[in-house]
Amino acid sequence: MKISFLFQRFFLILFLIYFSSSYGQIENIETSDWISLFNGENLDGWTVKINGQPLNQNIHNTFYAEDGILKVSYENYKEFDMQFGHIFTNIAYSHYIFKVDYKIFGSGMPDAPHWTNLNSGAMLHAQSPQSMRIDQAFPVSLEGQFLAEGATAGTQTGNAVTPGTHIEIDGKLTKEHIVNSNSKLFPVNTWVTFEAEVNGNEEIIYRINGKEVIRFNHPQLDDNDKDAKKLLALGADKFVDHGFIALQAEGQPIWFKNIQIKILKK
């Protein structure tokens, strides 16, 4: 029994080391220049996680690179079957400005939930894909939501969405899952620039086409969410000050380009 207990402790320590490194590998980059996160040719430097699939199982070529664009496609799908997908950076970041141009076009998968139509987003301060359950639809994170005209999920783009998290608005904690920005929607098939200025656990600002649309503070794990509770049990801080960046595939075709990051001084 004593040997068995020691082995259990040994494997628990190994798991915690693995989890810590995959969630806590923060950038160590000394530059004030913009850095491209996407090479325009392939998915090197990124990790794919699709709901119900093992890590890096990019089923039906959901994510692919073409003509300098990171594309999300459902042309090879017969049905969506709740297979929400995300493609993650391989490095976690804490203080930075993230910028991406996105274009929503076409129609969503017919069997996907209605709110996914003309809907996508960028996930910030996200848990690592390695720490997600195989059947976990969304990473614990902070989302910058991308919507286009005709979407049923809202009437603004650049909204703050909080899977497994809460945020503070004007110094007050809100438990609303979606906090609307003040941006308008843009037509389908239009390139839009999203920018997130992220200052650890302090202040986060979203901008659309260079204009501030929402700011919030002190993101924190929701201790009533089962995936956030798992992170807390494994030793994650309640107040989230770093994480990975991920782009969404939730049943709606979308293109991403000019995916860049600028590291800020802490």
JSON list of N, CA and C in Angstrom, two decimals, residues 21-47:
[
{"chain": "A", "resi": 21, "resn": "SER", "atom": "N", "xyz": [3.41, 23.69, -16.76]},
{"chain": "A", "resi": 21, "resn": "SER", "atom": "CA", "xyz": [4.20, 24.17, -17.89]},
{"chain": "A", "resi": 21, "resn": "SER", "atom": "C", "xyz": [3.32, 24.49, -19.09]},
{"chain": "A", "resi": 22, "resn": "SER", "atom": "N", "xyz": [2.25, 23.73, -19.29]},
{"chain": "A", "resi": 22, "resn": "SER", "atom": "CA", "xyz": [1.41, 23.97, -20.46]},
{"chain": "A", "resi": 22, "resn": "SER", "atom": "C", "xyz": [0.51, 25.17, -20.26]},
{"chain": "A", "resi": 23, "resn": "TYR", "atom": "N", "xyz": [0.16, 25.49, -19.02]},
{"chain": "A", "resi": 23, "resn": "TYR", "atom": "CA", "xyz": [-0.70, 26.64, -18.76]},
{"chain": "A", "resi": 23, "resn": "TYR", "atom": "C", "xyz": [0.13, 27.88, -18.47]},
{"chain": "A", "resi": 24, "resn": "GLY", "atom": "N", "xyz": [1.33, 27.69, -17.92]},
{"chain": "A", "resi": 24, "resn": "GLY", "atom": "CA", "xyz": [2.06, 28.83, -17.41]},
{"chain": "A", "resi": 24, "resn": "GLY", "atom": "C", "xyz": [3.30, 29.22, -18.17]},
{"chain": "A", "resi": 25, "resn": "GLN", "atom": "N", "xyz": [3.50, 28.71, -19.38]},
{"chain": "A", "resi": 25, "resn": "GLN", "atom": "CA", "xyz": [4.67, 29.09, -20.16]},
{"chain": "A", "resi": 25, "resn": "GLN", "atom": "C", "xyz": [4.43, 30.48, -20.75]},
{"chain": "A", "resi": 26, "resn": "ILE", "atom": "N", "xyz": [4.88, 31.50, -20.03]},
{"chain": "A", "resi": 26, "resn": "ILE", "atom": "CA", "xyz": [4.62, 32.87, -20.43]},
{"chain": "A", "resi": 26, "resn": "ILE", "atom": "C", "xyz": [5.72, 33.36, -21.36]},
{"chain": "A", "resi": 27, "resn": "GLU", "atom": "N", "xyz": [5.36, 34.29, -22.23]},
{"chain": "A", "resi": 27, "resn": "GLU", "atom": "CA", "xyz": [6.32, 34.82, -23.20]},
{"chain": "A", "resi": 27, "resn": "GLU", "atom": "C", "xyz": [7.54, 35.41, -22.50]},
{"chain": "A", "resi": 28, "resn": "ASN", "atom": "N", "xyz": [8.67, 35.28, -23.13]},
{"chain": "A", "resi": 28, "resn": "ASN", "atom": "CA", "xyz": [9.91, 35.89, -22.64]},
{"chain": "A", "resi": 28, "resn": "ASN", "atom": "C", "xyz": [10.57, 36.59, -23.82]},
{"chain": "A", "resi": 29, "resn": "ILE", "atom": "N", "xyz": [9.90, 37.61, -24.32]},
{"chain": "A", "resi": 29, "resn": "ILE", "atom": "CA", "xyz": [10.32, 38.28, -25.54]},
{"chain": "A", "resi": 29, "resn": "ILE", "atom": "C", "xyz": [10.64, 39.74, -25.22]},
{"chain": "A", "resi": 30, "resn": "GLU", "atom": "N", "xyz": [11.83, 40.17, -25.56]},
{"chain": "A", "resi": 30, "resn": "GLU", "atom": "CA", "xyz": [12.25, 41.54, -25.29]},
{"chain": "A", "resi": 30, "resn": "GLU", "atom": "C", "xyz": [12.18, 42.34, -26.59]},
{"chain": "A", "resi": 31, "resn": "THR", "atom": "N", "xyz": [11.02, 42.86, -26.92]},
{"chain": "A", "resi": 31, "resn": "THR", "atom": "CA", "xyz": [10.88, 43.67, -28.12]},
{"chain": "A", "resi": 31, "resn": "THR", "atom": "C", "xyz": [9.61, 44.50, -28.01]},
{"chain": "A", "resi": 32, "resn": "SER", "atom": "N", "xyz": [9.63, 45.66, -28.64]},
{"chain": "A", "resi": 32, "resn": "SER", "atom": "CA", "xyz": [8.44, 46.50, -28.70]},
{"chain": "A", "resi": 32, "resn": "SER", "atom": "C", "xyz": [7.83, 46.48, -30.09]},
{"chain": "A", "resi": 33, "resn": "ASP", "atom": "N", "xyz": [8.34, 45.60, -30.95]},
{"chain": "A", "resi": 33, "resn": "ASP", "atom": "CA", "xyz": [7.87, 45.50, -32.32]},
{"chain": "A", "resi": 33, "resn": "ASP", "atom": "C", "xyz": [6.69, 44.53, -32.43]},
{"chain": "A", "resi": 34, "resn": "TRP", "atom": "N", "xyz": [5.93, 44.67, -33.50]},
{"chain": "A", "resi": 34, "resn": "TRP", "atom": "CA", "xyz": [4.89, 43.70, -33.80]},
{"chain": "A", "resi": 34, "resn": "TRP", "atom": "C", "xyz": [5.53, 42.39, -34.25]},
{"chain": "A", "resi": 35, "resn": "ILE", "atom": "N", "xyz": [5.00, 41.29, -33.74]},
{"chain": "A", "resi": 35, "resn": "ILE", "atom": "CA", "xyz": [5.48, 39.96, -34.09]},
{"chain": "A", "resi": 35, "resn": "ILE", "atom": "C", "xyz": [4.34, 39.21, -34.76]},
{"chain": "A", "resi": 36, "resn": "SER", "atom": "N", "xyz": [4.61, 38.60, -35.91]},
{"chain": "A", "resi": 36, "resn": "SER", "atom": "CA", "xyz": [3.58, 37.81, -36.58]},
{"chain": "A", "resi": 36, "resn": "SER", "atom": "C", "xyz": [3.45, 36.45, -35.90]},
{"chain": "A", "resi": 37, "resn": "LEU", "atom": "N", "xyz": [2.23, 36.06, -35.57]},
{"chain": "A", "resi": 37, "resn": "LEU", "atom": "CA", "xyz": [1.97, 34.76, -34.95]},
{"chain": "A", "resi": 37, "resn": "LEU", "atom": "C", "xyz": [1.66, 33.68, -35.97]},
{"chain": "A", "resi": 38, "resn": "PHE", "atom": "N", "xyz": [1.46, 34.07, -37.21]},
{"chain": "A", "resi": 38, "resn": "PHE", "atom": "CA", "xyz": [1.05, 33.14, -38.26]},
{"chain": "A", "resi": 38, "resn": "PHE", "atom": "C", "xyz": [1.96, 33.35, -39.47]},
{"chain": "A", "resi": 39, "resn": "ASN", "atom": "N", "xyz": [2.58, 32.27, -39.94]},
{"chain": "A", "resi": 39, "resn": "ASN", "atom": "CA", "xyz": [3.55, 32.41, -41.03]},
{"chain": "A", "resi": 39, "resn": "ASN", "atom": "C", "xyz": [2.90, 32.47, -42.41]},
{"chain": "A", "resi": 40, "resn": "GLY", "atom": "N", "xyz": [1.59, 32.28, -42.48]},
{"chain": "A", "resi": 40, "resn": "GLY", "atom": "CA", "xyz": [0.88, 32.40, -43.75]},
{"chain": "A", "resi": 40, "resn": "GLY", "atom": "C", "xyz": [0.94, 31.18, -44.64]},
{"chain": "A", "resi": 41, "resn": "GLU", "atom": "N", "xyz": [1.74, 30.18, -44.24]},
{"chain": "A", "resi": 41, "resn": "GLU", "atom": "CA", "xyz": [1.95, 29.01, -45.10]},
{"chain": "A", "resi": 41, "resn": "GLU", "atom": "C", "xyz": [1.44, 27.71, -44.50]},
{"chain": "A", "resi": 42, "resn": "ASN", "atom": "N", "xyz": [1.49, 27.59, -43.18]},
{"chain": "A", "resi": 42, "resn": "ASN", "atom": "CA", "xyz": [1.04, 26.37, -42.51]},
{"chain": "A", "resi": 42, "resn": "ASN", "atom": "C", "xyz": [0.66, 26.70, -41.07]},
{"chain": "A", "resi": 43, "resn": "LEU", "atom": "N", "xyz": [0.34, 25.69, -40.28]},
{"chain": "A", "resi": 43, "resn": "LEU", "atom": "CA", "xyz": [-0.13, 25.91, -38.91]},
{"chain": "A", "resi": 43, "resn": "LEU", "atom": "C", "xyz": [0.97, 25.71, -37.88]},
{"chain": "A", "resi": 44, "resn": "ASP", "atom": "N", "xyz": [2.22, 25.81, -38.30]},
{"chain": "A", "resi": 44, "resn": "ASP", "atom": "CA", "xyz": [3.33, 25.72, -37.35]},
{"chain": "A", "resi": 44, "resn": "ASP", "atom": "C", "xyz": [3.18, 26.80, -36.27]},
{"chain": "A", "resi": 45, "resn": "GLY", "atom": "N", "xyz": [3.43, 26.42, -35.02]},
{"chain": "A", "resi": 45, "resn": "GLY", "atom": "CA", "xyz": [3.31, 27.36, -33.92]},
{"chain": "A", "resi": 45, "resn": "GLY", "atom": "C", "xyz": [1.93, 27.41, -33.30]},
{"chain": "A", "resi": 46, "resn": "TRP", "atom": "N", "xyz": [1.03, 26.56, -33.80]},
{"chain": "A", "resi": 46, "resn": "TRP", "atom": "CA", "xyz": [-0.35, 26.53, -33.31]},
{"chain": "A", "resi": 46, "resn": "TRP", "atom": "C", "xyz": [-0.74, 25.09, -32.95]},
{"chain": "A", "resi": 47, "resn": "THR", "atom": "N", "xyz": [-1.72, 24.97, -32.05]},
{"chain": "A", "resi": 47, "resn": "THR", "atom": "CA", "xyz": [-2.25, 23.67, -31.64]},
{"chain": "A", "resi": 47, "resn": "THR", "atom": "C", "xyz": [-3.76, 23.67, -31.81]}
]
